[in-house]
Short mmCIF file of C-alpha atoms and ligand atoms in Angstrom, two decimals:
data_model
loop_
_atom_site.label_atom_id
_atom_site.label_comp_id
_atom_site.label_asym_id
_atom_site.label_seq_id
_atom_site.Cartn_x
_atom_site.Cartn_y
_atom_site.Cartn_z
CA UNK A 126 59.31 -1.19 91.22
CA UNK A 127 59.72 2.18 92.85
CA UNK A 128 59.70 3.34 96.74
CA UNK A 129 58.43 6.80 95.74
CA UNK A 130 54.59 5.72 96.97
CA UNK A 131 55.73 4.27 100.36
CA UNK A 132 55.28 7.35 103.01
CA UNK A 133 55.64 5.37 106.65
CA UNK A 134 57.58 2.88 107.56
CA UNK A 135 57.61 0.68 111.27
CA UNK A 136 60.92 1.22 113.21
CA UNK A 137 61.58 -0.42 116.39
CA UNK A 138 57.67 -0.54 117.31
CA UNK A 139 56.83 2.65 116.17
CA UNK A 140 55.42 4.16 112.58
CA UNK A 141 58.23 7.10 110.86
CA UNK A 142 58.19 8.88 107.79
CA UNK A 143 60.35 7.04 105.01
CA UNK A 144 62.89 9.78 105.64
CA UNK A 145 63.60 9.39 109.10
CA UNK A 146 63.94 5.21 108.49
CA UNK A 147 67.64 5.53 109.24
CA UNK A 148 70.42 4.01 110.62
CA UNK A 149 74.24 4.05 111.23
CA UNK A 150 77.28 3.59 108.94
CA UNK A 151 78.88 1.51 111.45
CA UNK A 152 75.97 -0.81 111.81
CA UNK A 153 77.06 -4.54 112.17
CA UNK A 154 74.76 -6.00 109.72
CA UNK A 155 76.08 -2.93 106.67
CA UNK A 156 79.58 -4.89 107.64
CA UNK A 157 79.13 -8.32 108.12
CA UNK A 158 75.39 -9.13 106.60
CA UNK A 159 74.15 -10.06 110.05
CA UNK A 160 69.99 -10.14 109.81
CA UNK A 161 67.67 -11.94 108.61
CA UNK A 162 64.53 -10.63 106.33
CA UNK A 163 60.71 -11.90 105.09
CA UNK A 164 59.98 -10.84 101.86
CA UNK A 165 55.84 -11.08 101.77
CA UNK A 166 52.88 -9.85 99.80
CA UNK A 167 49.56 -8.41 100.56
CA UNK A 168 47.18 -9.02 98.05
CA UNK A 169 44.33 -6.37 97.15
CA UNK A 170 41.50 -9.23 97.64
CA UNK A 171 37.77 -9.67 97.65
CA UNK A 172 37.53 -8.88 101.17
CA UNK A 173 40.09 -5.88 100.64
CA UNK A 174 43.81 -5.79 100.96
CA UNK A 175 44.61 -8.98 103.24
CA UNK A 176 48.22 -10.10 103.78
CA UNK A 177 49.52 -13.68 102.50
CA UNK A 178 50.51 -16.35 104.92
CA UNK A 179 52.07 -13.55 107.24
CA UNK A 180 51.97 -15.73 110.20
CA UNK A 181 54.22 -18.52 108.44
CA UNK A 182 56.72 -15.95 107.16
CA UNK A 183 57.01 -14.54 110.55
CA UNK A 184 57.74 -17.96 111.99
CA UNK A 185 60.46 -18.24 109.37
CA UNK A 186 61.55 -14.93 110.39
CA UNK A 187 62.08 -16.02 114.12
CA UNK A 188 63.73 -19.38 113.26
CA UNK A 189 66.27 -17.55 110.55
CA UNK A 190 67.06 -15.15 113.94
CA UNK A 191 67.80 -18.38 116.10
CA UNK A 192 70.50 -19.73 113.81
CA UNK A 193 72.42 -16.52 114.23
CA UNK A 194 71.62 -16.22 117.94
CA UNK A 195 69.50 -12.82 117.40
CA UNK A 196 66.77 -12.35 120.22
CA UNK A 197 63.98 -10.61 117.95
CA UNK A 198 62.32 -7.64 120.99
CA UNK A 199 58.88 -8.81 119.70
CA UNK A 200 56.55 -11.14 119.52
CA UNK A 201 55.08 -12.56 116.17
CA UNK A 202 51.62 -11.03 117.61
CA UNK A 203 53.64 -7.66 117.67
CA UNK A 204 55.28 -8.21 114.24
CA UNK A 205 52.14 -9.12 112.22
CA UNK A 206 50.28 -5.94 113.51
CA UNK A 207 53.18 -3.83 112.56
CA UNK A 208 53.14 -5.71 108.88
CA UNK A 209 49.62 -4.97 108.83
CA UNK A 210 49.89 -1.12 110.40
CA UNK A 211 52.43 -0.60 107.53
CA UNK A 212 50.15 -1.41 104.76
CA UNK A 213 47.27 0.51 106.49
CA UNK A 214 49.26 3.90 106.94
CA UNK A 215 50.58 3.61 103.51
CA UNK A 216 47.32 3.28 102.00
CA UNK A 217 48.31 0.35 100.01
CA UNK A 218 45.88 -2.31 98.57
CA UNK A 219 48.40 -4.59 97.42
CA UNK A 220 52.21 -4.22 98.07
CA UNK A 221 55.66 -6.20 99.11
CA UNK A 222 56.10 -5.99 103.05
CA UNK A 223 59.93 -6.23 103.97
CA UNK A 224 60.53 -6.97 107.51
CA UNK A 225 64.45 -7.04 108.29
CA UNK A 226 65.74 -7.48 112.08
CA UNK A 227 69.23 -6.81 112.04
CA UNK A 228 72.49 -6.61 114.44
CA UNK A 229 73.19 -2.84 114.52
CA UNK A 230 75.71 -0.49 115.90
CA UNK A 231 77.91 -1.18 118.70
CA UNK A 232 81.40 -2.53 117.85
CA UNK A 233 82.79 -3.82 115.12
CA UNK A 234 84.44 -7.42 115.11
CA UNK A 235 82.96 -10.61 113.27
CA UNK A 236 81.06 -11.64 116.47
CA UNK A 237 77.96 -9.28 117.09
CA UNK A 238 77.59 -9.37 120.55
CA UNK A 239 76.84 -6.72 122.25
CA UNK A 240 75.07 -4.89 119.33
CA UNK A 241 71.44 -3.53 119.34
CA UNK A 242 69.12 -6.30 117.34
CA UNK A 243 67.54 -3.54 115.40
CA UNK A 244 63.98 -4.02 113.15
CA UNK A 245 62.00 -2.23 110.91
CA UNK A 246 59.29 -3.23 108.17
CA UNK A 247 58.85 -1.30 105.07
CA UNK A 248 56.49 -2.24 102.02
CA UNK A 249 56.35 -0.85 98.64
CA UNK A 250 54.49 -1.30 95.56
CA UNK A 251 56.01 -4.37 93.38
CA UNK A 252 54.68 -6.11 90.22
CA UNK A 253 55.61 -8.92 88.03
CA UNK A 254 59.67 -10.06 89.04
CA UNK A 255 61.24 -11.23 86.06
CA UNK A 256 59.56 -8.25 84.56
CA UNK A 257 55.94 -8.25 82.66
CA UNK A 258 57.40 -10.68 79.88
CA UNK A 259 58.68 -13.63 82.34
CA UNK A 260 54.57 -13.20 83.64
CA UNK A 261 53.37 -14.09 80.46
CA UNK A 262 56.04 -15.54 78.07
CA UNK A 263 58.16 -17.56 81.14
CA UNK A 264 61.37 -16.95 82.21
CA UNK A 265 64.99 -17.06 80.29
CA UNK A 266 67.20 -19.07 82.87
CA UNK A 267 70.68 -20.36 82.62
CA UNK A 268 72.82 -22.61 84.84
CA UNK A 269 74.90 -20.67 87.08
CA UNK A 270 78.85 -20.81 86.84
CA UNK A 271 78.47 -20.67 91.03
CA UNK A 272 76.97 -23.42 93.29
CA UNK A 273 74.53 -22.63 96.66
CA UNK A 274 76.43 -23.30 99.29
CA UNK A 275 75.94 -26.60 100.85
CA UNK A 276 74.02 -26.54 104.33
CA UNK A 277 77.29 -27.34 106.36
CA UNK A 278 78.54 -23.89 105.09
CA UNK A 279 75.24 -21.80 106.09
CA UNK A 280 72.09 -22.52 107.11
CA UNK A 281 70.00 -22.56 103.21
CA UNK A 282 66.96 -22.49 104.93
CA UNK A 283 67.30 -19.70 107.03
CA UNK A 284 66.76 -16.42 105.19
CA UNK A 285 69.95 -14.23 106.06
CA UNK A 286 70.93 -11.15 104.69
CA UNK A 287 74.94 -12.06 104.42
CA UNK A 288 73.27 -15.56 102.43
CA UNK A 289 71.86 -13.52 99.27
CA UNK A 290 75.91 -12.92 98.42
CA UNK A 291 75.71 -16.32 96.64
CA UNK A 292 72.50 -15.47 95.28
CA UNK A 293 73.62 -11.60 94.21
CA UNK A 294 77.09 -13.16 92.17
CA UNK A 295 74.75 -15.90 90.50
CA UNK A 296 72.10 -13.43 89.00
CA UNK A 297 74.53 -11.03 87.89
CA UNK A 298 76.33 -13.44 85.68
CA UNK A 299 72.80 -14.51 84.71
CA UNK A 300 71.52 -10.72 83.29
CA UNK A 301 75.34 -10.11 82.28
CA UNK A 302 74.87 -13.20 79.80
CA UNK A 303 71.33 -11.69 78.57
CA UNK A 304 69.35 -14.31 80.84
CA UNK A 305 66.70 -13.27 82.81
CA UNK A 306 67.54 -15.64 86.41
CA UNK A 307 70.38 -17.86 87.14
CA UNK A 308 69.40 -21.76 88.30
CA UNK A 309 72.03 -22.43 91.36
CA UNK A 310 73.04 -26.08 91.32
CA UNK A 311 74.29 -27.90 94.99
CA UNK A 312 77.35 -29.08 95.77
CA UNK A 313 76.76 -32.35 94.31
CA UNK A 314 75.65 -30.97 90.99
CA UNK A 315 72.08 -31.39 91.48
CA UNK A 316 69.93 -28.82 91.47
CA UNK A 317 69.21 -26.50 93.67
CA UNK A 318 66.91 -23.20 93.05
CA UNK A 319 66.71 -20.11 91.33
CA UNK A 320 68.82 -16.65 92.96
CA UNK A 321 65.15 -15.83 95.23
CA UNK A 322 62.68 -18.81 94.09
CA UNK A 323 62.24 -22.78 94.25
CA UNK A 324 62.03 -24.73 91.29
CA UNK A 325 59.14 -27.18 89.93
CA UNK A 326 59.26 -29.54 87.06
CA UNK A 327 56.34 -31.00 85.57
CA UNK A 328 56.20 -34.69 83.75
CA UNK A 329 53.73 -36.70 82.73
CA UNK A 330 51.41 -34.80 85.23
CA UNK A 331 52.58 -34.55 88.28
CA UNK A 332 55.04 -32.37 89.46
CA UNK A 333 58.75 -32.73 91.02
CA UNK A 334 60.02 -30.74 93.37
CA UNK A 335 63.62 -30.96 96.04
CA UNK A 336 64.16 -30.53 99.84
CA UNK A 337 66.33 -28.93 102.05
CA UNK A 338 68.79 -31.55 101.47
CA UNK A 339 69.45 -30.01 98.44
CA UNK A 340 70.08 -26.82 99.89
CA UNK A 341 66.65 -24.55 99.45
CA UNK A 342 64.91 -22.29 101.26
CA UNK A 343 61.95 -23.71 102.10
CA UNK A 344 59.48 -21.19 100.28
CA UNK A 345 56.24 -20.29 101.45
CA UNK A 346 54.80 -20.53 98.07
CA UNK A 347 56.77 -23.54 97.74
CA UNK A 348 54.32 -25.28 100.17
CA UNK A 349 51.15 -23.49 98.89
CA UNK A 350 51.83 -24.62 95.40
CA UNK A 351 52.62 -28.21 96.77
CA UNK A 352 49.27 -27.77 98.46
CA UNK A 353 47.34 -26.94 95.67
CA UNK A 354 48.84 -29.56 93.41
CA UNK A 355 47.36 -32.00 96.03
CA UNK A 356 43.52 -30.13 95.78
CA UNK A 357 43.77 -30.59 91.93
CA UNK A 358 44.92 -34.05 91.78
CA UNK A 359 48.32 -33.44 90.76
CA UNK A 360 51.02 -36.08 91.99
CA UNK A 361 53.60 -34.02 94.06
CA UNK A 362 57.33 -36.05 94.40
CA UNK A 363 60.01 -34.31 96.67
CA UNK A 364 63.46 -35.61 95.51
CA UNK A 365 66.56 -34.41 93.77
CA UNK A 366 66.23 -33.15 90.31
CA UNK A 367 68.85 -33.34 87.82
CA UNK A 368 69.83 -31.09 84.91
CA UNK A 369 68.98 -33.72 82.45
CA UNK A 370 65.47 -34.14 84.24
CA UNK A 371 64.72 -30.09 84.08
CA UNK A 372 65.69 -29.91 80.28
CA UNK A 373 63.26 -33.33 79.18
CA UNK A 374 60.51 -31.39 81.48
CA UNK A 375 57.27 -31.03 79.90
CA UNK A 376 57.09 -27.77 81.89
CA UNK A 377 58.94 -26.25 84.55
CA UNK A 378 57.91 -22.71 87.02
CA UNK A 379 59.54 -21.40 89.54
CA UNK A 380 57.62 -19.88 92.81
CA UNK A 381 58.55 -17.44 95.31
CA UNK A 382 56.83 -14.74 96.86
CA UNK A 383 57.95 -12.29 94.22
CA UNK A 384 57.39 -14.21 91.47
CA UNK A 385 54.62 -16.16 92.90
CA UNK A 386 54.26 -19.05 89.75
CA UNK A 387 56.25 -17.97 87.21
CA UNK A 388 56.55 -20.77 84.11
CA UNK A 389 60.14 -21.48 82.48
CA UNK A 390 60.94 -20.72 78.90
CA UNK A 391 64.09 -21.59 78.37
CA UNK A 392 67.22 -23.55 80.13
CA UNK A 393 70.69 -21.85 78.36
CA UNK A 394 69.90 -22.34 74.68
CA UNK A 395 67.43 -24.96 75.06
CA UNK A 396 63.59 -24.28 75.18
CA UNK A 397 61.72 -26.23 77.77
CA UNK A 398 58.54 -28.09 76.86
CA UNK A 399 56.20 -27.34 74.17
CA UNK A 400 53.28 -24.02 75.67
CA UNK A 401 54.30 -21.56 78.34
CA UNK A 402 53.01 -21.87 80.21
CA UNK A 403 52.35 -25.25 79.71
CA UNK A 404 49.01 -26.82 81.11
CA UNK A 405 49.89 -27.94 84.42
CA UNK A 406 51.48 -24.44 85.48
CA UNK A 407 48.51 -22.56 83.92
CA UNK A 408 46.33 -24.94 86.50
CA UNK A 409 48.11 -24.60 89.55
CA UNK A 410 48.83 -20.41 88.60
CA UNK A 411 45.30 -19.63 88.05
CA UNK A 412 44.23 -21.75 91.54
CA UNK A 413 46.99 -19.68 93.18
CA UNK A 414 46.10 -16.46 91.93
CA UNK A 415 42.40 -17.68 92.63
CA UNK A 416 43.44 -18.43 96.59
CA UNK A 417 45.71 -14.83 97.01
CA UNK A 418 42.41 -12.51 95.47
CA UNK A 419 40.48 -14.29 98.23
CA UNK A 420 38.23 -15.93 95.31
CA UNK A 421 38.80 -19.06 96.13
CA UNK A 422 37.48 -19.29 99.75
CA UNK A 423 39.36 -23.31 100.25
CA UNK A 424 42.25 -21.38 100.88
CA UNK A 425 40.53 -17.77 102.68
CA UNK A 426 43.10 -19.13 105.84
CA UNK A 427 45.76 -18.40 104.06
CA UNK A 428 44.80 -14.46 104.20
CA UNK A 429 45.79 -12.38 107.09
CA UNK A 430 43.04 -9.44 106.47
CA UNK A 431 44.86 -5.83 106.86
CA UNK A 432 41.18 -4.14 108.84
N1 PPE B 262 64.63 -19.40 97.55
C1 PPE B 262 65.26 -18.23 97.74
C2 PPE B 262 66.74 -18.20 97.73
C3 PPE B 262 64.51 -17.08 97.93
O1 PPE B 262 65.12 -15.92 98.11
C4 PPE B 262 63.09 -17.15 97.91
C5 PPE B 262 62.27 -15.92 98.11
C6 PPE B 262 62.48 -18.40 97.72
C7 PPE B 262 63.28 -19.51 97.55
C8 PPE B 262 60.99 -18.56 97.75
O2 PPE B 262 60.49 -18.35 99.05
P1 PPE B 262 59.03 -17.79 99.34
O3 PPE B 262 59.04 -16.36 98.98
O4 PPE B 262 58.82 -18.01 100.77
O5 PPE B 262 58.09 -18.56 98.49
N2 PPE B 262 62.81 -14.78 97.53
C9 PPE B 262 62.32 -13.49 97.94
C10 PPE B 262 63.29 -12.42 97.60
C11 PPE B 262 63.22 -11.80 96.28
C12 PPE B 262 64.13 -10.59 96.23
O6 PPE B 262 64.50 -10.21 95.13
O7 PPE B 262 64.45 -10.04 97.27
C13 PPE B 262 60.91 -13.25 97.47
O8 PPE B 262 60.46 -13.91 96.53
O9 PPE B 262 60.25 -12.39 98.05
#
């Protein structure tokens, strides 16, 4: 991934040159991690570039800002023409939007009041996640050494900057040991989700997923994948998995805007299921990819259109 193409970004309602998408060293969020973020793709589709499930990413936007008390100055109408002004004045077909609305410079102590709710949208270009090889071969995951913290700590399903410490030590470890992603587990030792994507297990043909009570984020591709499981006939469970459960899989994937379906190779040393991806992931991927190109016109709602 690499900035270098992205020439405009959107800054407090109006369109800059990356260069002049600044802000100050003494801004509360640099400090304290105090804003929340969307991380969303446009796809380069059919019907040309059209952005995926914008407006439910800006309602989780809005409802991240409530926990920590931050009065977003726009309106989601405001926000999703900004997302899609971004990718127009960038001349992107396909890219990663970024929106971030943050507490910025006024004083510094732990509460932010009085500071400037500051926000800005950025996009760039951004391929496979876990790299070319975790597209086609699945990803290398191990069982992270640190727990997501449990929902009377922080909020797990609102998507705040300060959070992604948690994720940041986990993945670390993770690439330090050679893996390519980290698997959180809860408090309670069950599990949880990857550093930035839910977790799926497939057996005996239906798929497995967990809940909020088990401290996620509830992903946007999450409930499109949960969705299309449904269309194809796939059983869909939401409970707790275990450890135990993910390494008997037939097949596991994680999703996540970034890595939109991404099948899992490998648990520590042990290899999980038989193909990778096995059959079950290879359905509900090619579906998904199928509904974000705009080819599959069941699921042409879920495309915001850039023009
Ligand atoms: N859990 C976490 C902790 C998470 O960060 C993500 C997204 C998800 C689940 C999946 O959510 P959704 O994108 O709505 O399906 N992680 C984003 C951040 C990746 C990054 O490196 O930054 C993403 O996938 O865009």
């Amino acid at each position: 991934m690499s900035f270098e193409q992205s020439k405009f970004v959107w800054v407090n309602g109006a369109i800059v040159p990356w260069e002049k998408a600044t802000f100050h060293v003494s801004a509360h969020a640099l400090h304290y991690g105090s804003g929340v973020f969307e991380g969303i793709r446009c796809y380069d589709t059919v019907n040309g570039p059209a952005i995926f499930r914008l407006r439910e990413h800006l309602e989780r936007l809005f409802a991240s800002a409530k926990f920590y008390e931050m009065k977003i100055p726009y309106t989601l109408e405001q926000l999703d023409a900004a997302c899609r002004e971004v990718v127009r004045r960038n001349g992107f077909r396909a890219c990663y939007l970024r929106p971030i609305c943050f507490y910025g410079s006024s004083a510094l102590s732990v509460h932010p009041r009085n500071c400037p709710v500051e926000s800005a949208i950025f996009a760039w270009q951004w391929g496979a996640y876990l790299g070319a090889k975790g597209d086609e071969h699945g990803a290398r995951i191990c069982v992270s050494p640190w727990r997501k913290f449990h929902p009377s700590m922080m909020p797990t399903t609102a998507k705040a900057c300060g959070q992604y410490i948690n994720s940041i030590l986990a993945v670390q470890d993770a690439v330090r040991r050679g893996f390519d992603e980290a698997l959180l587990l809860d408090r309670d030792g069950e599990i949880a989700e990857g550093s930035g994507e839910n977790l799926f297990v497939v057996k005996n043909g239906g798929i497995v997923t967990n809940d909020e009570r088990h401290s996620i984020l509830f992903g946007v591709t999450r409930d499109a994948v949960i969705q299309i499981a449904r269309d194809l006939g796939v059983p869909v469970e939401t409970r707790a998995m275990t450890l135990e459960e993910l390494e008997g899989a037939d097949e596991a994937f994680f999703t996540g805007t970034a890595v939109e379906v991404t099948p899992i190779e490998q648990l520590d040393e042990k290899k999980i299921g038989r193909a990778v991806p096995g059959p079950i992931t290879k359905k509900i991927r090619d579906v998904f990819r199928a509904a974000t190109s705009g080819r599959d016109t069941r699921y042409a709602h879920w495309l915001r259109p850039v023009d």
